[in-house]
XYZ file of C-alpha atoms in Angstrom:
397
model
C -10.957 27.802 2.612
C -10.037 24.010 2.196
C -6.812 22.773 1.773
C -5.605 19.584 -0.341
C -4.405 16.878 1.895
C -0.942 16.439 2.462
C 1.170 14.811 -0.452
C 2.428 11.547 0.449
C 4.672 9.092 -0.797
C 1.642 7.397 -2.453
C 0.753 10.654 -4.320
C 3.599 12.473 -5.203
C 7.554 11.524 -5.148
C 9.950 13.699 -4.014
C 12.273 15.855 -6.504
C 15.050 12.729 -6.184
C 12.400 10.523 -6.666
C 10.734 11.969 -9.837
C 14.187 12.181 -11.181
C 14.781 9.019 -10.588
C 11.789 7.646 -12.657
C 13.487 9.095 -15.839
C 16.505 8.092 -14.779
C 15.902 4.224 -13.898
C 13.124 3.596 -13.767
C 11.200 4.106 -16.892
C 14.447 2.736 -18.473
C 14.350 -0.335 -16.090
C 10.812 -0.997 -17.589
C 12.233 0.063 -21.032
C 14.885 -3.076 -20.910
C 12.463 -5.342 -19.528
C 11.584 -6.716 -22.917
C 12.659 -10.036 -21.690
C 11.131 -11.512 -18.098
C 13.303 -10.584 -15.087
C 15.193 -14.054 -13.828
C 13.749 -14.823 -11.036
C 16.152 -15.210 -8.335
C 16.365 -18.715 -6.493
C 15.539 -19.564 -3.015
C 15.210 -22.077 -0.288
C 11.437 -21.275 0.026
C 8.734 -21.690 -2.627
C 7.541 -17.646 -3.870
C 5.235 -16.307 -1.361
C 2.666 -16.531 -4.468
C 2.369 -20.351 -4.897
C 2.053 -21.010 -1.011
C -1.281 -18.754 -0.888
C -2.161 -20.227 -3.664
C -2.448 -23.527 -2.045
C -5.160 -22.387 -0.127
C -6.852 -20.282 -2.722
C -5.247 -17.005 -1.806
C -3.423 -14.743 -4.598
C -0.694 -13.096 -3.174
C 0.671 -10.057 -4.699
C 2.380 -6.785 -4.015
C 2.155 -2.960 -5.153
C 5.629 -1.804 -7.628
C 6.194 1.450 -9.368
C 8.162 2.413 -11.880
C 10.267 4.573 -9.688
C 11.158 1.291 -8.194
C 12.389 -0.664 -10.971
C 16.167 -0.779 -9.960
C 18.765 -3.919 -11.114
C 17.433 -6.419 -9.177
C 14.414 -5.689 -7.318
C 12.070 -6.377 -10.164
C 12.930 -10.263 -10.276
C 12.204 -10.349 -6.695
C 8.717 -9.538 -7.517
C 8.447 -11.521 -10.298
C 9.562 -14.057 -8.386
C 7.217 -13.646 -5.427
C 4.170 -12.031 -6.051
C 1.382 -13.627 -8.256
C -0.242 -9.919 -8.726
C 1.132 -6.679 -9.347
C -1.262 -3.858 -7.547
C -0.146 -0.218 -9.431
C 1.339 1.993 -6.606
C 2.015 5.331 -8.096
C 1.690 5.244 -11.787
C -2.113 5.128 -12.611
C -2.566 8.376 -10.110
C -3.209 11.814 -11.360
C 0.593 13.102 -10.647
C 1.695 10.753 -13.086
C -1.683 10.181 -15.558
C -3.035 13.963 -15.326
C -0.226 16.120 -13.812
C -2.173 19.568 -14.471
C -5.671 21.092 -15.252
C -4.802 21.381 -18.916
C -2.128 18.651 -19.251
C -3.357 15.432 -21.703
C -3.097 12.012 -20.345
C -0.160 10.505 -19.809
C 0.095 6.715 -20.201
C 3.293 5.940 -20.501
C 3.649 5.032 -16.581
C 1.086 2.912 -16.525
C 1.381 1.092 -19.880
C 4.813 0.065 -18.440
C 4.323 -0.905 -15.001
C 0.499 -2.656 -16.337
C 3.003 -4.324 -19.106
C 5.525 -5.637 -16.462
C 3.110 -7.050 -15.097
C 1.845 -9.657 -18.265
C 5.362 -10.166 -18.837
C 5.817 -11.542 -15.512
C 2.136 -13.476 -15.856
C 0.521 -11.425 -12.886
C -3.007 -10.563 -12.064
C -3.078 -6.749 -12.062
C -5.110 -4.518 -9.660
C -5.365 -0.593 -10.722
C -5.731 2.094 -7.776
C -7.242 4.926 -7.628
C -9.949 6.230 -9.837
C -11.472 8.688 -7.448
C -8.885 9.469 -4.484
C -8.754 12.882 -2.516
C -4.840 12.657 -3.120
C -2.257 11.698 -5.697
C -2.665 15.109 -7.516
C 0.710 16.220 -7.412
C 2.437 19.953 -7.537
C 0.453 20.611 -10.760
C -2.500 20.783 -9.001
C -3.568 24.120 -7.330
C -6.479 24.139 -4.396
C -8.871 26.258 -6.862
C -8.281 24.104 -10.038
C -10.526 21.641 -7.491
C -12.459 22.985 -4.673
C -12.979 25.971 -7.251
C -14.665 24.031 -9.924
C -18.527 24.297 -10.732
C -20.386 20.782 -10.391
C -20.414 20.709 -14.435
C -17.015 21.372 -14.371
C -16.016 18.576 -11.735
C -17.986 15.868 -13.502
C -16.710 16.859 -16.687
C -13.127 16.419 -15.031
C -13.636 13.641 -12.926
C -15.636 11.127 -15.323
C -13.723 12.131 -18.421
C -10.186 11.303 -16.584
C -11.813 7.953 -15.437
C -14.214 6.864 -18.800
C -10.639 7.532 -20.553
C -8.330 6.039 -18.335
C -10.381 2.443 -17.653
C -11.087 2.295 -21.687
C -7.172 2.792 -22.531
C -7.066 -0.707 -20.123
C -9.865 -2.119 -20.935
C -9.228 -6.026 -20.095
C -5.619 -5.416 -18.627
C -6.970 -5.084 -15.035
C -8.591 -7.823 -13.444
C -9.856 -5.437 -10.593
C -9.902 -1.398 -10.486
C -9.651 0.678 -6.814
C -12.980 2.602 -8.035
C -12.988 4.550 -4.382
C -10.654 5.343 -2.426
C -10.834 6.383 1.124
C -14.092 8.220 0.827
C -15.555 6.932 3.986
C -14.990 8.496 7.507
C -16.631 8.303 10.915
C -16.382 11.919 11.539
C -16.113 14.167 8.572
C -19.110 12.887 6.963
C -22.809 12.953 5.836
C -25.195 10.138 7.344
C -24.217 7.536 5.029
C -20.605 7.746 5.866
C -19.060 9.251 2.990
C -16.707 11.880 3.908
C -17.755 15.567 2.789
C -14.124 17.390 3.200
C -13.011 16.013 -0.131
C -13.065 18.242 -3.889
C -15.568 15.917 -5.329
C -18.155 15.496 -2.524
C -17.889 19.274 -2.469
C -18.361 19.975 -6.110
C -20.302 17.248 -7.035
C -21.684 15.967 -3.967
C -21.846 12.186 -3.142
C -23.302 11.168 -6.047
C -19.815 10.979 -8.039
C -19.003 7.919 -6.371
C -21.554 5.443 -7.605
C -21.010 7.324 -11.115
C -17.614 6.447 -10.887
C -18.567 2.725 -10.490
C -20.896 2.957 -13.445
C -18.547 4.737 -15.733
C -15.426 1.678 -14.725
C -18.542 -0.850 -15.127
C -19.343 0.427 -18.384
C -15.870 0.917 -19.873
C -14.727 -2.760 -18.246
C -17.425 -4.639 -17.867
C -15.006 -7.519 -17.017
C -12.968 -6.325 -13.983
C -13.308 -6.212 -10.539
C -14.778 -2.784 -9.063
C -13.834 -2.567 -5.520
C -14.191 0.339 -2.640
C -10.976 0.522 -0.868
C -10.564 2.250 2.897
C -8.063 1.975 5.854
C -8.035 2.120 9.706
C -10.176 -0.841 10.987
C -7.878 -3.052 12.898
C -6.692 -1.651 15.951
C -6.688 2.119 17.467
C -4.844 4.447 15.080
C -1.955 7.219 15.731
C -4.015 9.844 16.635
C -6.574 7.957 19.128
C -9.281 7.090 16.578
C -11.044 3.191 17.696
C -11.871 1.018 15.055
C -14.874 0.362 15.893
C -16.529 3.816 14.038
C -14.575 3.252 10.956
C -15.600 -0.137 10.606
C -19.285 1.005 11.110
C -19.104 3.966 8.500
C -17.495 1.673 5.981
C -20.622 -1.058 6.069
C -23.183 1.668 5.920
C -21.062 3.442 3.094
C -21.267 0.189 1.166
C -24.635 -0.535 1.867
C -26.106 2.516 0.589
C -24.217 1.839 -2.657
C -25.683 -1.661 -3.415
C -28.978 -0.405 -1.695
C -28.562 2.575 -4.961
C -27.355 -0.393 -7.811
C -23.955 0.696 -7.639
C -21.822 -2.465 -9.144
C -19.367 -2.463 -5.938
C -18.204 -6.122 -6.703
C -15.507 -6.327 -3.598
C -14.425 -4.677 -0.595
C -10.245 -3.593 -0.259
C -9.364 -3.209 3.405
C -5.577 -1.559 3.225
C -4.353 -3.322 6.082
C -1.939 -0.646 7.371
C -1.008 -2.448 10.895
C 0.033 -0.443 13.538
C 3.157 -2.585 15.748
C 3.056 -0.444 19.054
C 0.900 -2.884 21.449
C -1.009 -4.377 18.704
C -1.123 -7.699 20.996
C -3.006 -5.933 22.962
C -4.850 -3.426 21.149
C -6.354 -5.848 18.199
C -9.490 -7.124 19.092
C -9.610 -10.097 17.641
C -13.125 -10.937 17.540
C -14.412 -7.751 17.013
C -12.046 -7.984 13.579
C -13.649 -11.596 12.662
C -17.371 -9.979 13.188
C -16.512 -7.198 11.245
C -14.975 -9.521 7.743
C -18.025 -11.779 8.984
C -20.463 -8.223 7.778
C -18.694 -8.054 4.726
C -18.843 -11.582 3.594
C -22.694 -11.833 4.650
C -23.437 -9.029 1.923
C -21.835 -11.556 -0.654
C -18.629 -9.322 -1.056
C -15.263 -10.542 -1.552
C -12.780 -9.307 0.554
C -9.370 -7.964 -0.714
C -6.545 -7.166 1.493
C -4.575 -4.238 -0.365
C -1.972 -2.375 0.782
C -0.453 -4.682 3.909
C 2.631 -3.305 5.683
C 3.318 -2.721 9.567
C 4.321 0.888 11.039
C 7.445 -0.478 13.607
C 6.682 2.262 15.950
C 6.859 1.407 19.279
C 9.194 -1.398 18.936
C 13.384 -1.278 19.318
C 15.655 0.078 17.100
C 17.559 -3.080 17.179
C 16.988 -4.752 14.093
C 16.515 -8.345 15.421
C 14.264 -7.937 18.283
C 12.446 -5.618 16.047
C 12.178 -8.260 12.708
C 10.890 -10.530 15.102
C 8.021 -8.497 16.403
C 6.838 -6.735 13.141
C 6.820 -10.503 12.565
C 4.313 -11.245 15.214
C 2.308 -8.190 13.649
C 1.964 -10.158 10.353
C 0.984 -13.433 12.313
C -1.362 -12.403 14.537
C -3.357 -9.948 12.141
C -3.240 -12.859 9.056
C -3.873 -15.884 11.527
C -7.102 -13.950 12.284
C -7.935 -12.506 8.468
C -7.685 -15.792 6.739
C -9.682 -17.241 8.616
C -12.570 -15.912 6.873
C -12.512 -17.494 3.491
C -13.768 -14.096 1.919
C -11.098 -12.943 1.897
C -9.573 -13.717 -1.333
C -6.369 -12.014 -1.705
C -3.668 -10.314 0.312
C -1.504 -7.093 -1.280
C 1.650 -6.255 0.283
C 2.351 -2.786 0.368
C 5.933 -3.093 -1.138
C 8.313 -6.294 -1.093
C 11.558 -4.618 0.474
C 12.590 -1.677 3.059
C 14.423 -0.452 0.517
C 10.808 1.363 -1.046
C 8.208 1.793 1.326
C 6.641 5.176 1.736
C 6.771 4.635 5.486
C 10.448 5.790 5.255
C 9.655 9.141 3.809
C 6.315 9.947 5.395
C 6.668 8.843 8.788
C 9.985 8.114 10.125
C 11.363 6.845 13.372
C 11.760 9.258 15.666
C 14.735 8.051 16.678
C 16.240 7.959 12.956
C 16.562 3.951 12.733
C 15.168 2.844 9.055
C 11.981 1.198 9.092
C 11.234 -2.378 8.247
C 8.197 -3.033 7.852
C 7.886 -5.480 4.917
C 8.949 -8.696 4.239
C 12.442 -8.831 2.435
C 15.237 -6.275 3.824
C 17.134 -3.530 2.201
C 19.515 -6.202 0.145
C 15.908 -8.368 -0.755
C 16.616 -10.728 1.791
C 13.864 -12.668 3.082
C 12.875 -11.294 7.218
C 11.252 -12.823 9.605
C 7.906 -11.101 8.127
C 8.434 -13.509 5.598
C 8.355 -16.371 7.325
C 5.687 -14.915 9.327
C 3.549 -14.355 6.001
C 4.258 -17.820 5.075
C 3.483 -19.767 8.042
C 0.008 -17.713 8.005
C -0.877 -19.140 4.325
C -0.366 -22.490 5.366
C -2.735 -22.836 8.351
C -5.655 -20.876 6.631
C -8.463 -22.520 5.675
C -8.777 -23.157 1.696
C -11.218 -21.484 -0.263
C -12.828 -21.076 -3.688
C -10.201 -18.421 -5.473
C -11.537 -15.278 -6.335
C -8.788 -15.146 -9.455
C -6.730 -17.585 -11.092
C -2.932 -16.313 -11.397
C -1.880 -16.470 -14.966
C 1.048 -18.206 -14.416
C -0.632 -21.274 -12.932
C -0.291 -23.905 -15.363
């Protein structure tokens, strides 16, 4: 008997949530016929400083998010818009025998060359994101034909319908794993490795490849920076992940970059990152000829005070100390935030304080008011190194 993995914030909203999509959100997108004003500031957008050193900056938005004035706070700071929730299977393919809904993605993707962003789409095959509609038979049940014929129609159909609208797709996500894996590191408790085996991930590639033969394909994973919540080192994960990708380009698969989330962990981090264990392990990457894309950066503020300033301040050291040591290699091409505000950040509903305080683990507060993170973030841009840019953001004159 297997059992889907847990819905998350990432994969499926809760009821308030959902209803909130119809009832803002999609009409937030709906009035955004006209770019957002950009709200002014003391500080030049978080965008144009990495860009100075031949970083895009961007962050992750969903629909469910487009409130009255959060959206010009993205437009105003991020130079690329990464698609949180509405390209996933909840949203695109909400049941076995439902048709493909676009609507959530044509919107958010459309935001997105309104405000002249760089777009990255996430996920095309993902263990998660499946949403209520989903039952564990209509996908551990399935023959192989079956799977293939779900998984690579949903995906040939989906990258065609954006076909030159994403300058990078999230081909695979999370499919690699120390522990629950075969010998080349791809994990085996997922629907698709058990239906189809681990084959359907280099398919996957081929299919995006074939459809867009002009974006970025990328393999995507988390947990490589310092010991996670429940004990796991590094160290493993990091080693899984590099044979994982080497077997791929070893088989031809087109896996053009490497997405590291970035999901930092405050409690001791000091401490607990190993810096030069980190560097070697970007070092790997870039010696295979890989760009490197930071995705989905935010900082878990467990372990620190509920008092807001003392705790600002060290989610702030967080940011600086992981960055200081990331941008440093000049593969890496581009950093993701995981969200701009507290105000939406699936951290909130999937793992809350303990002791009830909100989290804050992004860079602009509740009220989109720039946080020490911020500063943090910025100071980090302007001591990397500069590089050749992976992408040029469209609104770079």
């Amino acid at each position: 008997m297997h059992e889907l993995r847990p819905m998350t914030r990432r994969s499926l909203l809760a009821g308030a949530g959902a209803v909130a999509v119809g009832a803002t959100g999609l009409g937030g997108v709906a009035q955004a016929g006209r770019r957002p004003r950009r709200p002014r500031s003391g500080y030049p957008p978080l965008w144009q400083q990495a860009w100075q050193r031949g970083i895009v900056f961007g962050s992750s938005i969903a629909t469910w998010q487009l409130d009255a004035d959060y959206p010009a706070l993205h437009a105003r700071e991020a130079g690329l818009l990464f698609t949180e929730d509405d390209l996933l299977w909840y949203q695109l393919k909400p049941g076995p025998d439902a048709p493909l809904n676009f609507v959530p993605g044509d919107q958010i993707i459309g935001l997105a060359e309104q405000n002249e962003q760089l777009v990255i789409a996430a996920h095309l095959a993902w263990d998660e994101g499946f949403g209520d509609g989903w039952t564990e038979d209509d996908l551990w049940g399935l023959t192989a034909a079956e799977a293939s014929d779900l998984l690579y129609g949903v995906i040939e159909a989906e990258v065609a319908h954006y076909r030159g609208r994403a300058d990078g797709w999230i081909v695979a996500n999370e499919v690699t794993d120390p522990f629950d894996a075969d010998a080349n590191g791809f994990r085996t408790n997922v629907p698709w490795y058990a239906t189809i085996g681990p084959s359907y991930i280099g398919e996957s590639f081929h299919i995006a490849h074939q459809e867009d033969p002009g974006a970025l394909l990328l393999i995507n994973e988390f947990g490589f920076e310092t010991v996670n919540e429940f004990g796991d080192q590094p160290g493993p994960r990091r080693q899984a992940y590099l044979t994982a990708i080497d077997t791929l380009l070893d088989d031809d698969v087109p896996v053009q970059a490497v997405g590291i989330q970035g999901h930092l962990l405050a409690d001791r981090f000091a401490t607990r990152f190993n810096e030069n264990a980190y560097r070697a392990f970007l070092g790997e990457i870039a010696d295979r000829g890989l760009p490197i894309l930071i995705t989905e950066l935010d900082v878990l503020d467990d372990g620190l005070p509920a008092a807001i300033g003392p705790r600002d301040q060290k989610v702030a050291d967080v940011y600086r100390r992981y960055l200081d040591v990331t941008l440093d290699e000049e593969a890496v091409k581009v950093v993701v935030a995981f969200g701009l505000t507290d105000r939406y950040t699936w951290l909130e509903e999937d793992q809350p304080r303990p002791d009830g305080a909100p989290r804050r683990p992004l860079a602009f507060d509740d009220d989109l008011q720039r946080k020490p993170a911020a500063n943090a973030i910025s100071a980090a841009f302007a001591a990397a190194p500069c590089r050749d840019p992976l992408w040029t953001p469209p609104r770079v004159p």
